Coordinates of C-alpha atoms in Angstrom, one line a residue:
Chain Z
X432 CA 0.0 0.0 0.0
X433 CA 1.3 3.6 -0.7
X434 CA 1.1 6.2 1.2
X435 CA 1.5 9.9 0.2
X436 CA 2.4 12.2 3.5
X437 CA 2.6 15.6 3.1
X438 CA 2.8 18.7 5.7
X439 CA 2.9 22.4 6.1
X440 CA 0.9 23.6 3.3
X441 CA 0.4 27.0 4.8
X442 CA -2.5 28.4 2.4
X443 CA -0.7 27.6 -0.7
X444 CA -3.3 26.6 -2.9
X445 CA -0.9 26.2 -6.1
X446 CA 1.8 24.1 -4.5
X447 CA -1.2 21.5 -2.9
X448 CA -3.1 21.6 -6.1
X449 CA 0.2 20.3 -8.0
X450 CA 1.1 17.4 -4.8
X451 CA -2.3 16.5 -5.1
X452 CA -2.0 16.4 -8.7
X453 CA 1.5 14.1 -8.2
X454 CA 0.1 11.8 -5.6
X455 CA -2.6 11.2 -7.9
X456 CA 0.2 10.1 -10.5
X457 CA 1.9 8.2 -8.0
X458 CA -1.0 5.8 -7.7
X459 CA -0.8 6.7 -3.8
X460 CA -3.8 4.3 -1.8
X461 CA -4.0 6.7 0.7
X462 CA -3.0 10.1 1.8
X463 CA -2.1 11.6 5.3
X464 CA -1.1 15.6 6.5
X465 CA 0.8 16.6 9.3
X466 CA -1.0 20.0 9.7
X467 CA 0.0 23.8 9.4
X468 CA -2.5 23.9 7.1
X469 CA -3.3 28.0 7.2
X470 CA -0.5 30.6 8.2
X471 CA 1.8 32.8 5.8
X472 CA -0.2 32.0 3.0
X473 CA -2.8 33.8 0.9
X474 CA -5.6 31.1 0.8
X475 CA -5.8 29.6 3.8
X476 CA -9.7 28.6 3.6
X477 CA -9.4 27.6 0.3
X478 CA -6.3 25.3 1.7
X479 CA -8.7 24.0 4.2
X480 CA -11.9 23.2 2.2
X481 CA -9.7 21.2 0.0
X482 CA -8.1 19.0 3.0
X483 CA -12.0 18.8 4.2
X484 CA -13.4 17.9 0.8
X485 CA -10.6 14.9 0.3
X486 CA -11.0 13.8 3.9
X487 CA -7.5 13.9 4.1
X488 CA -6.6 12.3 8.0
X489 CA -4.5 15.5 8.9
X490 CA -3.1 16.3 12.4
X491 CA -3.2 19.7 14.5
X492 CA 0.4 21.8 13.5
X493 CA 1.5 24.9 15.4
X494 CA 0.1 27.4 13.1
X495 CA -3.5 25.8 12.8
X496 CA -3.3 25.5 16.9
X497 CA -2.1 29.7 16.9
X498 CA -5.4 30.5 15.1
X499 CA -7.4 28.2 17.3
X500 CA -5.6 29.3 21.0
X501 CA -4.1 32.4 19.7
X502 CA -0.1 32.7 19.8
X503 CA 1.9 32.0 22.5
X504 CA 4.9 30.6 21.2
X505 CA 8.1 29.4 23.5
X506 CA 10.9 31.3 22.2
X507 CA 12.0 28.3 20.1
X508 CA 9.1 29.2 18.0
X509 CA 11.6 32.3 16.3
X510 CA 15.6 33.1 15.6
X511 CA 15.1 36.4 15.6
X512 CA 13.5 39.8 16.5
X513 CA 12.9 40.7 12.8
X514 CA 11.2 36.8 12.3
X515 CA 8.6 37.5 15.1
X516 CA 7.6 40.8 13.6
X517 CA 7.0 38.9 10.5
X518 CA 5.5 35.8 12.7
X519 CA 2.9 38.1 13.7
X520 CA 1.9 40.4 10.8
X521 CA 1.3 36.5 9.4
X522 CA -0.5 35.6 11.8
X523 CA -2.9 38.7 12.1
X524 CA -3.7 38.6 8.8
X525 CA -4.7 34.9 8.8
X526 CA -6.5 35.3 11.9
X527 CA -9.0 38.3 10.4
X528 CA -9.4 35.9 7.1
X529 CA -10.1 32.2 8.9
X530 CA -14.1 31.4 8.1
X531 CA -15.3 30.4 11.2
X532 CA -16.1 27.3 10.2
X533 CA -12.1 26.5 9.2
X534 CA -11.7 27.9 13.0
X535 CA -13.7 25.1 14.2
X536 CA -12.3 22.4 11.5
X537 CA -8.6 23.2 13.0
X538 CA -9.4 23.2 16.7
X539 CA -10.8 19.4 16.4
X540 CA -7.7 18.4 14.3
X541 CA -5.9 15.3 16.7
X542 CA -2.6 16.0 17.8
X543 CA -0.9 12.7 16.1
X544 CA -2.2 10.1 13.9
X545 CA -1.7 6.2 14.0
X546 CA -1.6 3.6 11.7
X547 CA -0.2 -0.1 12.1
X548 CA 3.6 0.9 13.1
X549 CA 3.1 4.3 11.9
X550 CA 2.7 7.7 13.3
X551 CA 1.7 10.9 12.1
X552 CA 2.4 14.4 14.0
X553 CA 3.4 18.0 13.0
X554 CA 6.4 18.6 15.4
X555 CA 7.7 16.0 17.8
X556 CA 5.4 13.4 19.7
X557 CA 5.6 15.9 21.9
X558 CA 4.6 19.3 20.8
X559 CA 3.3 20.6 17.6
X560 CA 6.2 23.3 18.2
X561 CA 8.8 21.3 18.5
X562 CA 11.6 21.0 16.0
X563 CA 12.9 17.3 14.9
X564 CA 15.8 18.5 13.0
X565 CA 17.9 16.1 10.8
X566 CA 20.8 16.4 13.1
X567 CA 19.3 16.8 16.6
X568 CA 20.6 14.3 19.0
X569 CA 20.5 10.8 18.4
X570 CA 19.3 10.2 21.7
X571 CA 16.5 12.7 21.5
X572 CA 15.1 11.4 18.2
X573 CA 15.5 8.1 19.6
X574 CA 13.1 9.1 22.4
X575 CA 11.0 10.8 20.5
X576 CA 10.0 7.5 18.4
X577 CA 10.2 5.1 21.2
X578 CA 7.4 7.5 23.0
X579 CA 5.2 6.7 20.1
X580 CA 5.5 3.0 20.5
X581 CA 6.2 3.1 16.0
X582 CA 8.6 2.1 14.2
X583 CA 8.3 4.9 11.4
X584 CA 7.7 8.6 12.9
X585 CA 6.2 10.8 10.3
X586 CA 6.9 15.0 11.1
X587 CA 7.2 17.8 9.4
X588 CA 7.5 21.4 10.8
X589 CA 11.2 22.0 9.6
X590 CA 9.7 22.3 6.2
X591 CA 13.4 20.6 5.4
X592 CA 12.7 16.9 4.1
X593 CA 14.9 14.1 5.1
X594 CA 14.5 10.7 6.2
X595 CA 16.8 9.6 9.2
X596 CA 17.4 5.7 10.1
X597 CA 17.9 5.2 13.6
X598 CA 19.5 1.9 14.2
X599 CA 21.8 0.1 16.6
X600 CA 20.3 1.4 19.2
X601 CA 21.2 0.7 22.7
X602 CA 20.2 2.6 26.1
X603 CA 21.3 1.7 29.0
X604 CA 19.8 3.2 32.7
X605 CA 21.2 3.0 35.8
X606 CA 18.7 3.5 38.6
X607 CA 19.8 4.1 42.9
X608 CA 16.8 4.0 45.1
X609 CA 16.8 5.3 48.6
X610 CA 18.1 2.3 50.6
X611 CA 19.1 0.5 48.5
X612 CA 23.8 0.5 48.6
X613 CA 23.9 -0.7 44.5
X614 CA 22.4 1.0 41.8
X615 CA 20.7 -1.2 39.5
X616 CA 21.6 -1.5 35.7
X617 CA 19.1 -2.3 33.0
X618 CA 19.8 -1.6 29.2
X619 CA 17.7 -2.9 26.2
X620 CA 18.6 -2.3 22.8
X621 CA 15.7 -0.6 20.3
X622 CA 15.1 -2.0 16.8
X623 CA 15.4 0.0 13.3
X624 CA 13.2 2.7 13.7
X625 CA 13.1 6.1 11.3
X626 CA 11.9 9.5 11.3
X627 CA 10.7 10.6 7.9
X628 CA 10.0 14.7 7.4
X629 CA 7.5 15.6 4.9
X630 CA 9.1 18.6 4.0
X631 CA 6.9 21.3 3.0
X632 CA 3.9 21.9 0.4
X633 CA 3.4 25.4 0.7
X634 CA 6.5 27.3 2.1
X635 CA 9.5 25.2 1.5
X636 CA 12.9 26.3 2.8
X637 CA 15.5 23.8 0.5
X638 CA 16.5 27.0 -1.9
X639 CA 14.0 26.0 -4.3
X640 CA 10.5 27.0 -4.9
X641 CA 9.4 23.4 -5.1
X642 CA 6.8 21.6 -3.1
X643 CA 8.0 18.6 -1.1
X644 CA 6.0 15.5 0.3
X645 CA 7.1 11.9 0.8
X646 CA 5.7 8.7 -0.9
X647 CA 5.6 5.3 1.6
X648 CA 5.4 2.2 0.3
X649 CA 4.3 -0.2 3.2
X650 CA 4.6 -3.8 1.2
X651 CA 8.1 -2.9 0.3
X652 CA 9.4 -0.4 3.1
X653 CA 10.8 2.0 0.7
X654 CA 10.5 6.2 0.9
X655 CA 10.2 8.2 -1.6
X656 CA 10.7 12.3 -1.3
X657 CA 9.1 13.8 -3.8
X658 CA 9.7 17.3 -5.1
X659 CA 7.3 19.2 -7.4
X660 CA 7.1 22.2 -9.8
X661 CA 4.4 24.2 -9.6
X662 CA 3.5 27.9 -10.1
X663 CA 4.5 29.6 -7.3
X664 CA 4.4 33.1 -9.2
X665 CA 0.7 33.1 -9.1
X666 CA 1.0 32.2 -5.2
X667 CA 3.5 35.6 -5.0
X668 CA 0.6 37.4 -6.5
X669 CA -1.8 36.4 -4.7
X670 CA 0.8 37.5 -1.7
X671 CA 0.7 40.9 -2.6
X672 CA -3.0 41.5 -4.1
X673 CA -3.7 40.3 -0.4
X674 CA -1.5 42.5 1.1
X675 CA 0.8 40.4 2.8
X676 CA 4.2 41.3 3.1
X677 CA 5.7 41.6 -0.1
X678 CA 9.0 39.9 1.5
X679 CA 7.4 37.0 1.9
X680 CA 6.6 36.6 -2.1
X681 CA 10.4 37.0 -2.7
X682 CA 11.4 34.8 0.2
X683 CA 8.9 32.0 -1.3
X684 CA 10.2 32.3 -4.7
X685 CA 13.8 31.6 -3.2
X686 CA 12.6 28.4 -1.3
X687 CA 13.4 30.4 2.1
X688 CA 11.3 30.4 5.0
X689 CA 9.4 33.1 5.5
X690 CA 10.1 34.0 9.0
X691 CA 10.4 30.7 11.2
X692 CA 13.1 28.1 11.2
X693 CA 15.4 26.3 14.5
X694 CA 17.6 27.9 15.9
X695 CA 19.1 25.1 18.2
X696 CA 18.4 21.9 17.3
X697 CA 18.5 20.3 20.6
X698 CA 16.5 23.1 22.0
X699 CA 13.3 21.2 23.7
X700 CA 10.7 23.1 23.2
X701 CA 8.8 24.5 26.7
X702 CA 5.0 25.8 25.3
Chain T
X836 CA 53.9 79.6 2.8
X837 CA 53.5 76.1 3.8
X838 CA 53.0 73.5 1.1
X839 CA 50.3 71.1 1.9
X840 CA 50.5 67.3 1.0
X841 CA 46.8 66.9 0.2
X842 CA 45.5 63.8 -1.5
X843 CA 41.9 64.2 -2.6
X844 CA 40.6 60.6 -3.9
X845 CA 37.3 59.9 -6.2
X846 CA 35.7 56.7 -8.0
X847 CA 32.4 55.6 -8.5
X848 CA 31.0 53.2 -5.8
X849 CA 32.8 50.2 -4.3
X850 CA 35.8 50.8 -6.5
X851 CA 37.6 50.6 -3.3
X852 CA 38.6 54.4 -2.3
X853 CA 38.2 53.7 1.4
X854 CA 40.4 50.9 0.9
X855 CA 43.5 52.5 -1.4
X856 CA 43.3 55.2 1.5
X857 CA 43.7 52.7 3.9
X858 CA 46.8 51.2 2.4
X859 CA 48.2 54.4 2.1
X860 CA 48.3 55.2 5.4
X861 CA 49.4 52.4 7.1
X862 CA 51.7 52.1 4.6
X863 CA 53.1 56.0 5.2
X864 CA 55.4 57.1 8.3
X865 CA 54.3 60.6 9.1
X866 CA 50.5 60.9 10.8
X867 CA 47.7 61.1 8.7
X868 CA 44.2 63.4 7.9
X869 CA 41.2 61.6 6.2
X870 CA 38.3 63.5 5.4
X871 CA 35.5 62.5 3.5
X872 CA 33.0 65.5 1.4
X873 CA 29.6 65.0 1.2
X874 CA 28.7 61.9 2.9
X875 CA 26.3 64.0 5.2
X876 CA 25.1 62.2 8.3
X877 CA 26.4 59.4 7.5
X878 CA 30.3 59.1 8.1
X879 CA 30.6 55.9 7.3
X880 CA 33.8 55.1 5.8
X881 CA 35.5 58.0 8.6
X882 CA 33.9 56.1 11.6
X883 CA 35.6 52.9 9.8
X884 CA 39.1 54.5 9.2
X885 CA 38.8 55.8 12.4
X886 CA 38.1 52.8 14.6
X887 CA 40.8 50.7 12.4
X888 CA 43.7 52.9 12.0
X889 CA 45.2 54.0 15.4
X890 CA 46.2 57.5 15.4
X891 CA 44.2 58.9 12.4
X892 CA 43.0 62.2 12.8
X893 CA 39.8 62.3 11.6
X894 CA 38.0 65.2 10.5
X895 CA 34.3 66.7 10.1
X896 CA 33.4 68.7 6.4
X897 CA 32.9 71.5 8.2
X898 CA 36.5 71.5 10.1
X899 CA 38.6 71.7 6.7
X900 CA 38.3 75.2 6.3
X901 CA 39.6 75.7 9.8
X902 CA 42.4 73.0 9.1
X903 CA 43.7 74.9 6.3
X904 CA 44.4 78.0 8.2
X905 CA 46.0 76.2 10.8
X906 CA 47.6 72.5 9.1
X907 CA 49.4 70.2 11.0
X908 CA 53.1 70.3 10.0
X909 CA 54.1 67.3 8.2
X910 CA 51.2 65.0 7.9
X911 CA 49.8 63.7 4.9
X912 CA 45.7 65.2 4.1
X913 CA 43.3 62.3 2.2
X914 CA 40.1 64.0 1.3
X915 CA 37.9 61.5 0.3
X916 CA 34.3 62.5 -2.6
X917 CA 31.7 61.0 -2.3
X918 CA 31.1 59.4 -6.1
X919 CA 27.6 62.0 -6.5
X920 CA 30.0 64.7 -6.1
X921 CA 30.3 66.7 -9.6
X922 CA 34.1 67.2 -10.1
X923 CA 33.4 69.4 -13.0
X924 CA 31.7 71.9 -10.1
X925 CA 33.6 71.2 -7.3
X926 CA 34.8 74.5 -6.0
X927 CA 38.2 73.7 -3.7
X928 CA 40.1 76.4 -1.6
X929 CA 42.8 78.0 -2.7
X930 CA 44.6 76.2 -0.7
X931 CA 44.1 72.9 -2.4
X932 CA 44.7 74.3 -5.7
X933 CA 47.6 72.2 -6.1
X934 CA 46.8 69.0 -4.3
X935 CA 46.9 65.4 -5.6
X936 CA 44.0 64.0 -7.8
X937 CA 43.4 59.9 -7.7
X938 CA 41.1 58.4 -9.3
X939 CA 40.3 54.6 -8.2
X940 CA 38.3 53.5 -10.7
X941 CA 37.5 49.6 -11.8
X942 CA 39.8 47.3 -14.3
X943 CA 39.2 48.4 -17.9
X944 CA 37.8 51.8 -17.2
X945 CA 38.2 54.2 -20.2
X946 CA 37.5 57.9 -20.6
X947 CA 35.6 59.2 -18.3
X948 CA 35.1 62.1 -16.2
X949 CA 37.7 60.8 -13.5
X950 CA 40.5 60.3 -16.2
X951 CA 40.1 64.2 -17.4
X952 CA 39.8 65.0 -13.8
X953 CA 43.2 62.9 -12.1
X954 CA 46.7 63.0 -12.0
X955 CA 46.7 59.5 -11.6
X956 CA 44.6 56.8 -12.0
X957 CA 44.7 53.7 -9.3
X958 CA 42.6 50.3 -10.7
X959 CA 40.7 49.2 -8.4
X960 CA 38.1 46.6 -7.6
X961 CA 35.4 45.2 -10.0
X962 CA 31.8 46.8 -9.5
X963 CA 29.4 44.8 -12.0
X964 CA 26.9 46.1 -14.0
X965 CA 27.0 50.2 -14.0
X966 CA 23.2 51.5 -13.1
X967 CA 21.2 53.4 -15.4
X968 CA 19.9 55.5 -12.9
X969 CA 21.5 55.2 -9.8
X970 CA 20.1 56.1 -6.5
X971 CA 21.8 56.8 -3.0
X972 CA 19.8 56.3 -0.2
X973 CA 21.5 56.8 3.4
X974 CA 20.0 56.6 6.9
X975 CA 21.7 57.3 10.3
X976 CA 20.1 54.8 13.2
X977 CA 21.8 57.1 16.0
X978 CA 21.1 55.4 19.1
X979 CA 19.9 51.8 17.9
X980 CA 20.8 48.4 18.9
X981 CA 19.5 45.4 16.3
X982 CA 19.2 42.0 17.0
X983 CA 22.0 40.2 15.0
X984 CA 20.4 37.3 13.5
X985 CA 17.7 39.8 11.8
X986 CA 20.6 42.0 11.2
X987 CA 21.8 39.2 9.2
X988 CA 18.1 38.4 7.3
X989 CA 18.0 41.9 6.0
X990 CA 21.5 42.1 5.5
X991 CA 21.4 39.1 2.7
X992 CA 18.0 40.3 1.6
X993 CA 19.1 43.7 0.6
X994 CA 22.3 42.0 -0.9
X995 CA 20.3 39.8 -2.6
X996 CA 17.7 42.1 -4.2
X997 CA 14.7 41.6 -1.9
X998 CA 14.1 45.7 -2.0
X999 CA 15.8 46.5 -5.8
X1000 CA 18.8 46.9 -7.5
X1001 CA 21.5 47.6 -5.1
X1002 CA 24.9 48.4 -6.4
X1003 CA 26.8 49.3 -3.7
X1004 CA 25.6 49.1 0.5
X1005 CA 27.6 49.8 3.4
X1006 CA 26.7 50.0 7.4
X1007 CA 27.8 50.9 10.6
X1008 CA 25.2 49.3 13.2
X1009 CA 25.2 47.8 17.1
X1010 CA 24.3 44.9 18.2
X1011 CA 22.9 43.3 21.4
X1012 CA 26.3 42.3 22.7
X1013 CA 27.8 45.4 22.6
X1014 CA 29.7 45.4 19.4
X1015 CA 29.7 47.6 16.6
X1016 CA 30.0 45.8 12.9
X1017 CA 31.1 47.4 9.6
X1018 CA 29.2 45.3 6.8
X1019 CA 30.5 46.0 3.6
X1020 CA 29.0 45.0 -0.3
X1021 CA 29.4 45.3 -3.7
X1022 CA 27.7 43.7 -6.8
X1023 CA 30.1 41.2 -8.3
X1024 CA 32.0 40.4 -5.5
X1025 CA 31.9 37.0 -4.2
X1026 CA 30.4 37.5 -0.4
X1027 CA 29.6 40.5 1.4
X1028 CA 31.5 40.4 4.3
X1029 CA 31.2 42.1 8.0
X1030 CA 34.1 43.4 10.4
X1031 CA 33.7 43.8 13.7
X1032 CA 35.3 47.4 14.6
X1033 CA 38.3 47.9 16.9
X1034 CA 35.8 50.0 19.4
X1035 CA 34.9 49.1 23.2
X1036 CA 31.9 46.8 23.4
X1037 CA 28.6 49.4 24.0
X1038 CA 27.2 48.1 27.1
X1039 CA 25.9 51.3 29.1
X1040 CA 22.0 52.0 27.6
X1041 CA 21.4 53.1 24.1
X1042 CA 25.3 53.5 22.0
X1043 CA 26.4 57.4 22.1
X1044 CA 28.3 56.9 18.3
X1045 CA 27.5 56.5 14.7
X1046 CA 25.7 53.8 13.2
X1047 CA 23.9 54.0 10.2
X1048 CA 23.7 52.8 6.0
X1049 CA 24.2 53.8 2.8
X1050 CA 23.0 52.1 -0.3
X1051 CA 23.5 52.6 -3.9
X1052 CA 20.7 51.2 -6.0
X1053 CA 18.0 51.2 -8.3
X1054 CA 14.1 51.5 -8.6
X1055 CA 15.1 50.5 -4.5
X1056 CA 12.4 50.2 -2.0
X1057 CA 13.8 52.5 0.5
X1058 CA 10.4 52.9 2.7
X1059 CA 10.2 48.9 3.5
X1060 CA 14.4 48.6 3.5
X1061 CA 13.8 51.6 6.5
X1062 CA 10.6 49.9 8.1
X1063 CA 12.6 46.4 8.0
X1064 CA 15.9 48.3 9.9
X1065 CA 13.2 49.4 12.1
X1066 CA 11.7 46.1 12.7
X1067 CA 15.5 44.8 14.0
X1068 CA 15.9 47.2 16.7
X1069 CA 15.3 46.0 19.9
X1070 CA 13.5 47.4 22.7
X1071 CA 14.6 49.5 25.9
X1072 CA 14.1 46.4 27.8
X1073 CA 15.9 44.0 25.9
X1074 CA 18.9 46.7 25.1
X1075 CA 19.3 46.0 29.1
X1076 CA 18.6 42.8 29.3
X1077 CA 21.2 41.4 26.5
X1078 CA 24.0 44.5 27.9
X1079 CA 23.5 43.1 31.8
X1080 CA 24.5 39.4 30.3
X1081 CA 26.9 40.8 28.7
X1082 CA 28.3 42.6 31.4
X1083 CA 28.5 39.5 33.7
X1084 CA 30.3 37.3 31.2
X1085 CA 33.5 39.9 31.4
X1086 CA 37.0 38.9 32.3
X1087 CA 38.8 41.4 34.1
X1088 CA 40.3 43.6 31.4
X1089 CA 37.6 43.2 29.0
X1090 CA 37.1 46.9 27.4
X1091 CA 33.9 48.1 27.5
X1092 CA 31.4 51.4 27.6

């Protein structure tokens, strides 16, 4: 079976019109999103009906859960004075847009997804918020799978894709209780697991304007990132007849994030 | 009467005038005079010279008239123009009548203005593509601290075009930590590059010296470029906040204000 898994389309309704469009060439069985459906974006309703209308399964991200609680971001959440500014001019603008019924639609959205050995969030197991970066600590990735009780962790969030094997891995805890002269040892070693990022749809930050989403092929265990064209020049315009920042139009054309990225990798995020 | 050894320099932007004056002096034994005409509010390249080159005496436009009468004996005068300065107009004292003329103009340069204008021509860095219509658009941020990683985002988005053509930019600016940075670009060049000046870290409220930027472009946004400056610039509070953490991570010895 073939899964198509794709994330953070963040009201860019060119970029999912053309993944849809490739999933449906991929033959995919079944599709699954990882939220941050609204946010940055010009069309973030029309983003939303679509997900609706397909019944896409899609978990909660952090943007979709800003417009439903309002922000409150840990300071993970931005690297920079200048990115919050632009965080928030984002934001505001999305949340005088949002129908109320796409309000409602986001705030029931679950917070992770299961199936079989598979899981489905936005961030981390943890938090929408959190960033699981290709090269955050082994140990730390390695927790954040186990906690899921999967052997495949589907995130997105870093709007980077990249698929990371976590194997030969071996913990080892040593516990002293009160009383007791000897600490006691236990270790167990954890089979192959991965974390797969989706990348981004909508606001990719790889240097190039192309959408990214991942293909999983269950029967034969193999990933796929998949990387498509689209027209993002009608997304610019529609940036600027909205009157969103216009930065954000140039930024998108230049596959940069628009405000938002890590700035430590092993930061745990507090929210 | 006392003959003066005046060098006045000129080139179009980023042809590296600040630079060949630089060289000069440190390559010279007597003391040295920079002065740079007509770059207003915004003293960026003397704020430069000045923080780099110990010793350099460092003069306002409105001081050469003044220095004239009364010249220091033996010192060598660089008078730095701005590259919007018209040569064919420019009036100088009689006192300058015979000073040097340099021209620092970029490989392969032929005939123009600055050749008819110098006694000698110096070839200096590429520039790119010459604008059609240039425009120079300065701003002094007296008083400002920005937060260096958006210092950095609007640093590469002006570089890279986000707000027009730009030519040539330059900057003087603080940051949280106390530091004042030179950033330095022009079109062609590999990487714009930043210096942190020889100056004593600012960590005593809101910095009491120059900072500012100058930009040499085309059909250039200047309104959002300003607005975005404006959006790095942190807040009273977090000027102290970042200074006090600052201040506690000294070692003895550790210059600052």
């Amino acid at each position: 079976m073939k899964l198509a898994v794709m994330s953070c389309i963040h009201g860019n309704y060119e970029a999912l019109n053309a993944v849809l469009s490739d999933i449906d060439d991929q033959n995919a069985d079944k599709i699954y999103c990882l939220g941050d459906l609204v946010g940055y974006g010009p069309h973030p309703n029309a983003v939303v009906e679509m997900i609706r209308a397909l019944n896409i399964p899609t978990c909660q991200g952090c943007w979709d859960e800003d417009i439903v609680e309002g922000l409150n971001s840990c300071e993970c959440s931005y690297p920079s004075v200048l990115a919050e500014r632009r965080g928030k001019l984002a934001h505001d603008w999305t949340n005088q847009v949002i129908h109320p019924e796409v309000r409602e639609f986001l705030a029931q959205l679950p917070l992770s997804l299961r199936d079989d050995n598979l899981c489905f969030v936005h961030g981390s197991p943890h938090n929408q918020h959190e960033y699981l970066m290709p090269e955050v600590d082994a140990f730390v990735a390695m927790e954040r799978v186990l906690a899921t009780g999967a052997d495949v962790l589907f995130c997105g969030h870093t709007h980077v894709p990249y698929v990371r094997s976590l194997d030969a891995g071996h913990l080892q805890i040593q516990v002293k209780l009160t009383g007791k002269s000897e600490p006691q040892d236990t270790s167990f070693s954890a089979p192959l697991k991965r974390i797969v990022n989706a990348g981004s749809v909508g606001e990719p930050r790889h240097g190039r304007p192309n959408a990214t989403y991942v293909i999983y092929d269950n029967d034969t265990d193999q990933i796929t990132l998949r990387e498509v064209e689209y027209d993002y020049q009608k997304t610019c315009a529609a940036i600027l007849e909205n009157g969103l920042p216009p930065i954000f139009a140039w930024r998108l054309a230049r596959g940069m994030e628009f405000a938002e990225r890590a700035d430590d990798p092993t930061h745990v995020c507090e929210r | 009467m006392q003959l003066l050894n005046i060098t006045l320099v000129a080139g179009p932007p980023g042809a590296g005038k600040t630079t060949w004056i630089r060289q000069q002096i440190n390559s010279a034994a007597e003391s040295s005079v920079y002065l740079s005409l007509g770059s207003g509010n915004t003293p960026i390249d003397a704020t430069y010279l000045a923080a780099e080159i110990p010793g350099l005496i460092v003069l306002a436009g409105e001081q050469l008239t003044d220095f004239l009468a009364h010249p220091i004996a033996g010192c060598a005068v660089y008078l730095e123009l701005g590259f919007h300065i018209d040569l064919a107009s420019l009036i100088l004292p009689d006192k300058m009548a015979d000073c040097r003329r340099v021209a620092v103009l970029p490989p392969g340069t032929r005939q123009t203005e600055w050749h008819g204008w110098a006694d000698l021509v110096v070839t200096g860095a590429e520039i790119g593509a010459g604008l059609s219509q240039p425009h120079l658009w300065r701003s002094a941020l007296p008083g400002q601290v920005l937060d260096s990683a958006s210092l950095n985002t609007v640093w590469y988005e002006l570089t890279q075009g986000a707000y027009g053509t730009v030519q040539r930019a330059k900057g003087i600016f603080d940051v949280a930590d106390g530091r004042s940075l030179y950033f330095d670009f022009v079109a062609g060049l590999a990487e714009p590059t930043y210096l942190e000046l020889d100056l004593p870290r600012w960590l005593n409220g809101r910095p009491d010296r120059f900072s500012g930027i100058e930009v040499v472009g085309e059909a250039f946004d200047q309104e959002t470029l300003a607005q975005t400056l404006k959006d790095c610039c942190l807040e009273e509070q977090a000027i102290a906040y970042y200074q006090q953490q600052i201040r506690d991570s000294l070692e003895p010895g550790d210059e600052a204000v």
